[in-house]
PDB file of C-alpha atoms in Angstrom:
ATOM      1  CA  MET E 156       6.590-143.357  85.608  1.00 55.00           C
ATOM      2  CA  ALA E 157       4.800-141.176  88.021  1.00 67.00           C
ATOM      3  CA  THR E 158       1.359-142.044  89.273  1.00 71.00           C
ATOM      4  CA  THR E 159      -1.561-139.897  88.166  1.00 81.00           C
ATOM      5  CA  LEU E 160      -4.511-139.241  90.375  1.00 83.00           C
ATOM      6  CA  GLU E 161      -7.734-137.992  89.133  1.00 88.00           C
ATOM      7  CA  ALA E 162     -10.696-136.516  90.948  1.00 91.00           C
ATOM      8  CA  GLU E 163     -13.952-134.697  90.236  1.00 93.00           C
ATOM      9  CA  SER E 164     -16.441-132.481  92.101  1.00 94.00           C
ATOM     10  CA  THR E 165     -19.650-130.860  91.512  1.00 95.00           C
ATOM     11  CA  LEU E 166     -20.298-127.017  91.561  1.00 93.00           C
ATOM     12  CA  THR E 167     -23.326-125.968  93.620  1.00 93.00           C
ATOM     13  CA  ALA E 168     -25.724-123.272  92.432  1.00 92.00           C
ATOM     14  CA  ARG E 169     -23.530-120.648  94.190  1.00 91.00           C
ATOM     15  CA  TYR E 170     -20.409-122.015  92.142  1.00 92.00           C
ATOM     16  CA  GLN E 171     -18.942-123.643  95.268  1.00 93.00           C
ATOM     17  CA  THR E 172     -17.248-126.994  95.475  1.00 93.00           C
ATOM     18  CA  THR E 173     -15.625-129.487  98.046  1.00 93.00           C
ATOM     19  CA  VAL E 174     -12.050-130.290  97.202  1.00 94.00           C
ATOM     20  CA  PRO E 175     -11.883-133.976  96.832  1.00 94.00           C
ATOM     21  CA  GLU E 176      -9.916-135.898  99.454  1.00 93.00           C
ATOM     22  CA  THR E 177      -7.277-137.006  96.855  1.00 92.00           C
ATOM     23  CA  VAL E 178      -6.734-133.585  96.060  1.00 92.00           C
ATOM     24  CA  ARG E 179      -6.368-132.258  99.718  1.00 92.00           C
ATOM     25  CA  ARG E 180      -3.934-135.162 100.600  1.00 91.00           C
ATOM     26  CA  ALA E 181      -1.831-134.465  97.562  1.00 91.00           C
ATOM     27  CA  LEU E 182      -1.709-130.836  98.272  1.00 91.00           C
ATOM     28  CA  GLN E 183      -1.441-131.350 101.827  1.00 91.00           C
ATOM     29  CA  LEU E 184      -4.355-128.987 102.620  1.00 92.00           C
ATOM     30  CA  SER E 185      -6.037-128.349 105.927  1.00 88.00           C
ATOM     31  CA  LYS E 186      -9.082-126.252 106.844  1.00 86.00           C
ATOM     32  CA  ARG E 187      -8.521-122.469 106.164  1.00 84.00           C
ATOM     33  CA  ASP E 188      -5.576-123.222 103.690  1.00 88.00           C
ATOM     34  CA  LYS E 189      -5.490-121.205 100.333  1.00 90.00           C
ATOM     35  CA  ILE E 190      -5.434-122.845  96.765  1.00 93.00           C
ATOM     36  CA  HIS E 191      -3.714-121.238  93.857  1.00 93.00           C
ATOM     37  CA  TYR E 192      -5.182-121.368  90.519  1.00 94.00           C
ATOM     38  CA  HIS E 193      -3.006-121.253  87.467  1.00 93.00           C
ATOM     39  CA  ILE E 194      -5.054-121.172  84.277  1.00 94.00           C
ATOM     40  CA  ARG E 195      -3.137-122.035  80.906  1.00 93.00           C
ATOM     41  CA  ALA E 196      -3.771-120.774  77.545  1.00 93.00           C
ATOM     42  CA  ASN E 197      -5.278-123.940  76.450  1.00 94.00           C
ATOM     43  CA  GLY E 198      -7.941-123.756  79.287  1.00 92.00           C
ATOM     44  CA  GLU E 199      -6.149-126.314  81.590  1.00 92.00           C
ATOM     45  CA  VAL E 200      -6.188-125.378  85.362  1.00 91.00           C
ATOM     46  CA  VAL E 201      -3.485-126.208  87.747  1.00 91.00           C
ATOM     47  CA  LEU E 202      -4.076-126.322  91.397  1.00 91.00           C
ATOM     48  CA  THR E 203      -1.327-125.773  93.942  1.00 93.00           C
ATOM     49  CA  ARG E 204      -1.330-124.870  97.600  1.00 91.00           C
ATOM     50  CA  ALA E 205      -0.952-121.125  97.940  1.00 90.00           C
ATOM     51  CA  GLU E 206       2.030-120.010  99.634  1.00 81.00           C
ATOM     52  CA  PRO E 207       1.466-117.862 102.885  1.00 72.00           C
ATOM     53  CA  ALA E 208       1.641-114.189 102.372  1.00 71.00           C
ATOM     54  CA  ASP E 209       4.594-112.269 103.883  1.00 69.00           C
ATOM     55  CA  GLY E 210       2.709-111.281 106.783  1.00 71.00           C
ATOM     56  CA  ASP E 211       1.637-114.937 107.510  1.00 71.00           C
ATOM     57  CA  ASP E 212       3.506-116.611 110.287  1.00 79.00           C
ATOM     58  CA  PRO E 213       3.846-120.397 109.203  1.00 78.00           C
ATOM     59  CA  VAL E 214       4.783-121.377 112.866  1.00 86.00           C
ATOM     60  CA  LEU E 215       1.744-119.598 114.350  1.00 86.00           C
ATOM     61  CA  ALA E 216      -0.441-121.078 111.722  1.00 82.00           C
ATOM     62  CA  ALA E 217       0.856-124.629 112.450  1.00 87.00           C
ATOM     63  CA  PHE E 218       0.422-123.858 116.230  1.00 92.00           C
ATOM     64  CA  LEU E 219      -3.216-122.906 115.704  1.00 90.00           C
ATOM     65  CA  GLY E 220      -3.922-125.727 113.435  1.00 88.00           C
ATOM     66  CA  PHE E 221      -2.561-128.010 116.258  1.00 93.00           C
ATOM     67  CA  LEU E 222      -4.868-126.337 118.755  1.00 93.00           C
ATOM     68  CA  GLU E 223      -7.940-126.574 116.309  1.00 91.00           C
ATOM     69  CA  ARG E 224      -7.281-130.308 115.930  1.00 92.00           C
ATOM     70  CA  ASP E 225      -6.748-130.897 119.666  1.00 94.00           C
ATOM     71  CA  LEU E 226      -9.897-128.971 120.631  1.00 93.00           C
ATOM     72  CA  ALA E 227     -11.919-130.868 117.977  1.00 92.00           C
ATOM     73  CA  ASN E 228     -10.590-134.263 119.048  1.00 94.00           C
ATOM     74  CA  HIS E 229     -10.513-133.650 122.850  1.00 93.00           C
ATOM     75  CA  PRO E 230     -13.372-131.302 123.880  1.00 92.00           C
ATOM     76  CA  GLU E 231     -13.491-132.827 127.268  1.00 94.00           C
ATOM     77  CA  ARG E 232     -10.129-131.080 128.060  1.00 92.00           C
ATOM     78  CA  LEU E 233     -11.653-127.664 127.704  1.00 90.00           C
ATOM     79  CA  GLN E 234     -11.750-125.845 131.120  1.00 89.00           C
ATOM     80  CA  ALA E 235     -13.378-122.667 132.239  1.00 90.00           C
ATOM     81  CA  VAL E 236     -10.855-119.853 133.479  1.00 91.00           C
ATOM     82  CA  ASP E 237     -11.485-119.207 137.156  1.00 92.00           C
ATOM     83  CA  ALA E 238     -11.812-115.820 138.724  1.00 94.00           C
ATOM     84  CA  GLY E 239      -8.777-116.428 140.777  1.00 94.00           C
ATOM     85  CA  LEU E 240      -6.548-116.880 137.755  1.00 93.00           C
ATOM     86  CA  VAL E 241      -8.123-113.799 136.002  1.00 92.00           C
ATOM     87  CA  GLU E 242      -7.243-111.782 139.192  1.00 92.00           C
ATOM     88  CA  ARG E 243      -3.692-112.995 139.201  1.00 93.00           C
ATOM     89  CA  LEU E 244      -3.150-112.126 135.437  1.00 91.00           C
ATOM     90  CA  GLN E 245      -4.737-108.661 136.041  1.00 91.00           C
ATOM     91  CA  GLY E 246      -2.328-108.131 138.974  1.00 92.00           C
ATOM     92  CA  LEU E 247       0.595-109.102 136.613  1.00 92.00           C
ATOM     93  CA  VAL E 248      -0.463-106.946 133.430  1.00 90.00           C
ATOM     94  CA  GLY E 249      -3.305-104.816 134.597  1.00 85.00           C
ATOM     95  CA  ASP E 250      -1.287-101.607 134.643  1.00 86.00           C
ATOM     96  CA  VAL E 251       0.622-102.264 131.220  1.00 87.00           C
ATOM     97  CA  GLU E 252      -0.483 -99.938 128.479  1.00 86.00           C
ATOM     98  CA  ILE E 253       0.084-101.214 124.977  1.00 85.00           C
ATOM     99  CA  ASP E 254      -0.172 -99.473 121.790  1.00 86.00           C
ATOM    100  CA  LEU E 255      -0.895-102.157 119.117  1.00 84.00           C
ATOM    101  CA  ASN E 256      -0.146 -99.880 116.287  1.00 85.00           C
ATOM    102  CA  GLU E 257       3.405 -98.945 117.653  1.00 86.00           C
ATOM    103  CA  ALA E 258       6.290-100.379 115.702  1.00 83.00           C
ATOM    104  CA  LEU E 259       8.490-102.996 117.585  1.00 80.00           C
ATOM    105  CA  PRO E 260      11.928-101.884 118.435  1.00 78.00           C
ATOM    106  CA  ASP E 261      14.655-103.264 115.999  1.00 74.00           C
ATOM    107  CA  GLU E 262      15.875-105.878 118.526  1.00 69.00           C
ATOM    108  CA  ASP E 263      12.322-107.413 118.761  1.00 53.00           C
ATOM    109  CA  GLU E 264      11.761-107.827 114.975  1.00 53.00           C
TER     110      GLU E 264
END
């Protein structure tokens, strides 16, 4: 027999609520994740973790999540970028022109 977990939360005056920890764990939710609501005819609502849209990159999202956690847990590791590094980077890419709206070649897709 499967274990059933229950939780409840309160709506604020602006109809907002905090997702209870048990629900976040069960759905493996992290900050900025999306929740999908399925409302059944009898009024029952089923929450699931929303699948990323076609344009979302799950690898990039995982990497950005890792960076977010690492920065939050170890702010002492942050360092300013010094002028020498900026100058070296400009020397490498300063003359490169990029059209962000241009489609990638087929071999780069």
